[in-house]
C-alpha atoms as one frame of an Amber mdcrd trajectory, in Angstrom:
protein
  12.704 -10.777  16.224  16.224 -11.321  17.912  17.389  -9.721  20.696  19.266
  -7.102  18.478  16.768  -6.306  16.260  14.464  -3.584  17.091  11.376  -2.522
  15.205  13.350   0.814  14.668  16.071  -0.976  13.255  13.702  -3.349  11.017
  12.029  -0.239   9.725  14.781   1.043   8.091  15.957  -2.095   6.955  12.098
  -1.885   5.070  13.042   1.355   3.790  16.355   0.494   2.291  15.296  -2.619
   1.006  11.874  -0.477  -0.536  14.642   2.260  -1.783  16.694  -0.100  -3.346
  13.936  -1.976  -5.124  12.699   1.395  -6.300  15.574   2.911  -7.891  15.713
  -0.632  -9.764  12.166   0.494 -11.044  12.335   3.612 -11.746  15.374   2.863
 -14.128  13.008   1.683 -16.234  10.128   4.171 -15.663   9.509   5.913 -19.538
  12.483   4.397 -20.702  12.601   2.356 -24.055  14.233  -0.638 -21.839  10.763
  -1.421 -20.506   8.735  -4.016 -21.565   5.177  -5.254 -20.988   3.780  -8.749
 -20.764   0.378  -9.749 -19.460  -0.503 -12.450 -16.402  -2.795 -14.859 -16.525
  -5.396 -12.531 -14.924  -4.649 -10.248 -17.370  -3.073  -7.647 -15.527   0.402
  -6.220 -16.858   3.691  -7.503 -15.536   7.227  -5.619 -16.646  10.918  -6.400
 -16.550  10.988  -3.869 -14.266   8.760  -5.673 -11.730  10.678  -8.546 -12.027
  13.898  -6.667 -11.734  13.066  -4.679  -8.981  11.981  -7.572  -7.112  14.836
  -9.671  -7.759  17.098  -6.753  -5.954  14.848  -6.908  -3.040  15.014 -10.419
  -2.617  18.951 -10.369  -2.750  19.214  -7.523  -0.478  16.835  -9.605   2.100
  18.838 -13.078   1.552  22.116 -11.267   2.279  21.263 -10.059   5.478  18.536
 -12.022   6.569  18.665 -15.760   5.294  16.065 -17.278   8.112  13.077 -15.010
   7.245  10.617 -16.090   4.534  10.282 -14.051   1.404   6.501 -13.503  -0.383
   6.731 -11.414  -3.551   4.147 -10.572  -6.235   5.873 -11.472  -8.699   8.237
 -14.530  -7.588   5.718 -16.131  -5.069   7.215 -17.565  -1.883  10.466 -18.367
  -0.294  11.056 -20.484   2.757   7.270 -20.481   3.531   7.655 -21.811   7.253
   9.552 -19.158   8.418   8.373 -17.335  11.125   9.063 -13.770   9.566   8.372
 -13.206   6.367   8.925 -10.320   3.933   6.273  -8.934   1.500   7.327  -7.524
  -1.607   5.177  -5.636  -4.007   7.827  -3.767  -6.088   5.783  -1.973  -8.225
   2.667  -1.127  -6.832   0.226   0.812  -9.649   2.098  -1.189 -12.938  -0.745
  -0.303 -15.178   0.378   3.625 -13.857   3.635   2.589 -14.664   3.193   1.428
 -17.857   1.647   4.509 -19.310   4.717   7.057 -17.378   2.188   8.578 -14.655
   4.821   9.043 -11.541   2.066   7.402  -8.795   3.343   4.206  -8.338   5.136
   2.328  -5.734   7.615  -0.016  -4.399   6.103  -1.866  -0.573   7.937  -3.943
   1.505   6.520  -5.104   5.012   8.276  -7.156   7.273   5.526  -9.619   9.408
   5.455 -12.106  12.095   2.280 -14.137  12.441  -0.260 -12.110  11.826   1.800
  -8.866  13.557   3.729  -6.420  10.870   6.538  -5.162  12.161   7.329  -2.703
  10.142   6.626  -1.110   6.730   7.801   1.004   3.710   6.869   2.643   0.733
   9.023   4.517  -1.909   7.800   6.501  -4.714  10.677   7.322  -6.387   9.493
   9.472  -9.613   8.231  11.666  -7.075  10.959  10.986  -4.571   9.081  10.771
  -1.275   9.436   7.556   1.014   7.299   6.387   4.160   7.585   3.971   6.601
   6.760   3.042   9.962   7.154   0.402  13.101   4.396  -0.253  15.612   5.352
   3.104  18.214   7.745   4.060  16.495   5.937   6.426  14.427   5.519   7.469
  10.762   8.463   9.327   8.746   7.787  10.788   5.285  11.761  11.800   3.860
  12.829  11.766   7.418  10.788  13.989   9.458   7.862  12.215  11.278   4.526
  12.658   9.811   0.601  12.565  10.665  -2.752  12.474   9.183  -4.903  15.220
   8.810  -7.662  16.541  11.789 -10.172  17.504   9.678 -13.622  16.177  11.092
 -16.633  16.367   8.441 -16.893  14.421   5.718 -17.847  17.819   4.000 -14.834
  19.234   3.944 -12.940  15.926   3.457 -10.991  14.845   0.052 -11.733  10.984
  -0.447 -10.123   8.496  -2.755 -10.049   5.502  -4.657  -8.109   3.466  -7.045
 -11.044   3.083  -9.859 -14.111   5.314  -9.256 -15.839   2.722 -12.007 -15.852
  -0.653  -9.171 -15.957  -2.690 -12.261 -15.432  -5.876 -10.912 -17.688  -5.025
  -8.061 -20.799  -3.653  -8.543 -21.910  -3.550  -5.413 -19.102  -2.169  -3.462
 -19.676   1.135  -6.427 -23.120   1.683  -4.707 -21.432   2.122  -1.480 -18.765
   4.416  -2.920 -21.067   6.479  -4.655 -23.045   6.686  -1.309 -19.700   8.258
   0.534 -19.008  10.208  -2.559 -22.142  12.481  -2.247 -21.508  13.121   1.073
 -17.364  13.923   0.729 -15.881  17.337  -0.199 -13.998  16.303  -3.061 -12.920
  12.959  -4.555 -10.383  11.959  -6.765  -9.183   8.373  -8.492  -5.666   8.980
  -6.948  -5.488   5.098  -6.453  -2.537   2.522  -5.390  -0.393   2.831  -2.799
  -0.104   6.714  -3.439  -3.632   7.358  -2.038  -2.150   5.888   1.048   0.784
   8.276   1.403  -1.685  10.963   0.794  -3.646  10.233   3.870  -0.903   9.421
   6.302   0.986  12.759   5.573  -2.400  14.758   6.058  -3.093  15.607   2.343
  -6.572  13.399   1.942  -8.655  12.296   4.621  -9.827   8.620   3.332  -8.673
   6.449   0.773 -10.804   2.922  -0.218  -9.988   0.201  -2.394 -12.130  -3.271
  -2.506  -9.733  -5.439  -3.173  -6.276  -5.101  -1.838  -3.468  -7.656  -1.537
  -1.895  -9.157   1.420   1.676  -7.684   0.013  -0.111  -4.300  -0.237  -1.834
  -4.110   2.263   0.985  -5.384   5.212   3.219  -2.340   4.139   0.236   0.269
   4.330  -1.599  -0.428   7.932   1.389   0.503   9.800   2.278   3.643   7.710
  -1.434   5.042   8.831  -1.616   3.901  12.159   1.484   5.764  13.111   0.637
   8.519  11.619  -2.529   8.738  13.795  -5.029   6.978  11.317  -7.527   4.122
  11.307  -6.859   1.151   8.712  -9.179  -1.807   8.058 -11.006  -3.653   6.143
 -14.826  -2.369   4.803 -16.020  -5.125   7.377 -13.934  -2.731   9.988 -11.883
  -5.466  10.680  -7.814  -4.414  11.127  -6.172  -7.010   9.496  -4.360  -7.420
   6.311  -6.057 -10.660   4.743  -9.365  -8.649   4.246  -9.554  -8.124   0.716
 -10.508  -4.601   0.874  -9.058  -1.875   2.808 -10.536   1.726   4.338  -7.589
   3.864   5.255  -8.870   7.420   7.333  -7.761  10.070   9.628  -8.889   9.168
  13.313 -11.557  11.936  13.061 -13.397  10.539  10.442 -12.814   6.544  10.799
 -16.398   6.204  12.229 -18.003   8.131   9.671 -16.155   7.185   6.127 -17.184
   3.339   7.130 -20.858   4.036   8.178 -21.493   5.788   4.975 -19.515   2.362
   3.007 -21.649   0.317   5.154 -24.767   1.542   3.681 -27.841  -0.939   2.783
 -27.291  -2.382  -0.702 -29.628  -3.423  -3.401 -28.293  -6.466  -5.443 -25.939
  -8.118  -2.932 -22.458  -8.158  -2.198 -20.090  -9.503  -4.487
């Protein structure tokens, strides 16, 4: 980070650069433009992802040509620099794909292992995050926090797929914080993120989350007063899986994931 670069000022480049990206996507959201392809894994990838990302990266090259670039879709640019950019630019396709407005577009800025600063835009529903290391968290502009509720009781809890599919094992655990939460919901992606750092759910869990995902997210909880880690309890954003809380119930929401399993881990 140069001298004239402060993490203020490199969180709202994030948020431009996420708002930019977005508006690409959402051009395309339940429009007859879009069309659908599958990866090698599978998974669906658009021509909006690919557009979308393609404005990021531009946007980033313009104004910052010595940082490094890793996108989902586009893989990695200048991979020795020592600030990179992470692109996801459509978080939730599969969402996307079948016109449900809870997707959306992360960008992180990192350095090492330290993110400087991240963003998230969900433009069908026209809300955007992002935060800096004490700088705080700012949902459209005004600063934002997670809730204070304490017991798991009263606590709403998500996830991105309630079914675990792909790992059995981490569904026993889930099931075992399920019984004990309030209410839960399969309000999954990035948007179960927002949710907790602007105080409207009190956990959200995934097992498997990407680095470009997950660099964007930790600093949008922790400055809005929440935990984020991995279910290990690990904060870093390499881990694979990801436990986003309040402070209040941090402690509890990764006892009850760390519960004795039958079968094994996956």
């Amino acid at each position: 980070m140069t001298h004239s670069e402060s993490l203020s000022s490199l969180m709202q480049a994030a948020a431009e650069v996420a708002r930019a990206a977005g508006e690409v996507a959402l051009s395309y959201f339940r429009s007859p433009r879009l069309q659908v392809k599958s990866k090698a894994d599978g998974s669906p990838v658009t021509n909006a992802d690919l557009a979308s990302e393609e404005v990021a990266r531009e946007w980033i090259r313009a104004r910052f040509p010595a940082d490094g670039i890793l996108g989902e879709e586009a893989g990695e640019e200048q991979p020795k620099a020592a600030r990179r950019w992470l692109l996801d630019p459509i978080d939730g396709t599969r969402t996307f794909v079948r016109g449900v407005p809870l997707w959306g577009t992360l960008v992180a800025i990192v350095e090492g292992d330290v993110v400087l600063a991240g963003a998230a835009n969900f433009p069908a529903l026209n809300e955007l995050i992002c935060a800096a290391p004490e700088e705080g968290c700012w949902a459209n502009g005004e600063r934002t926090a997670v809730s204070s509720i304490g017991r798991l009781s009263d606590a709403l809890v998500l996830t991105t797929d309630e079914t675990f599919s792909a790992f059995p094992a981490r569904r026993r655990q889930w099931l075992n914080l399920e019984k004990q939460s309030g209410m839960c919901r399969s309000w999954g992606d990035c948007y179960g993120y927002l949710l907790v750092a602007t105080g409207r759910a009190e956990a959200m869990v995934d097992p498997k989350l990407s680095e470009w995902d997950a660099a964007a997210l930790l600093p949008i909880v922790e400055e809005a007063g929440g935990a984020f880690t991995d279910w290990d309890g690990h904060r870093r954003i390499t881990g694979a899986s990801a436990i986003a809380t309040n402070r209040a119930l941090a402690q509890t929401v990764r006892t009850a994931l760390a519960s004795p399993l039958s079968g094994g881990r996956e």
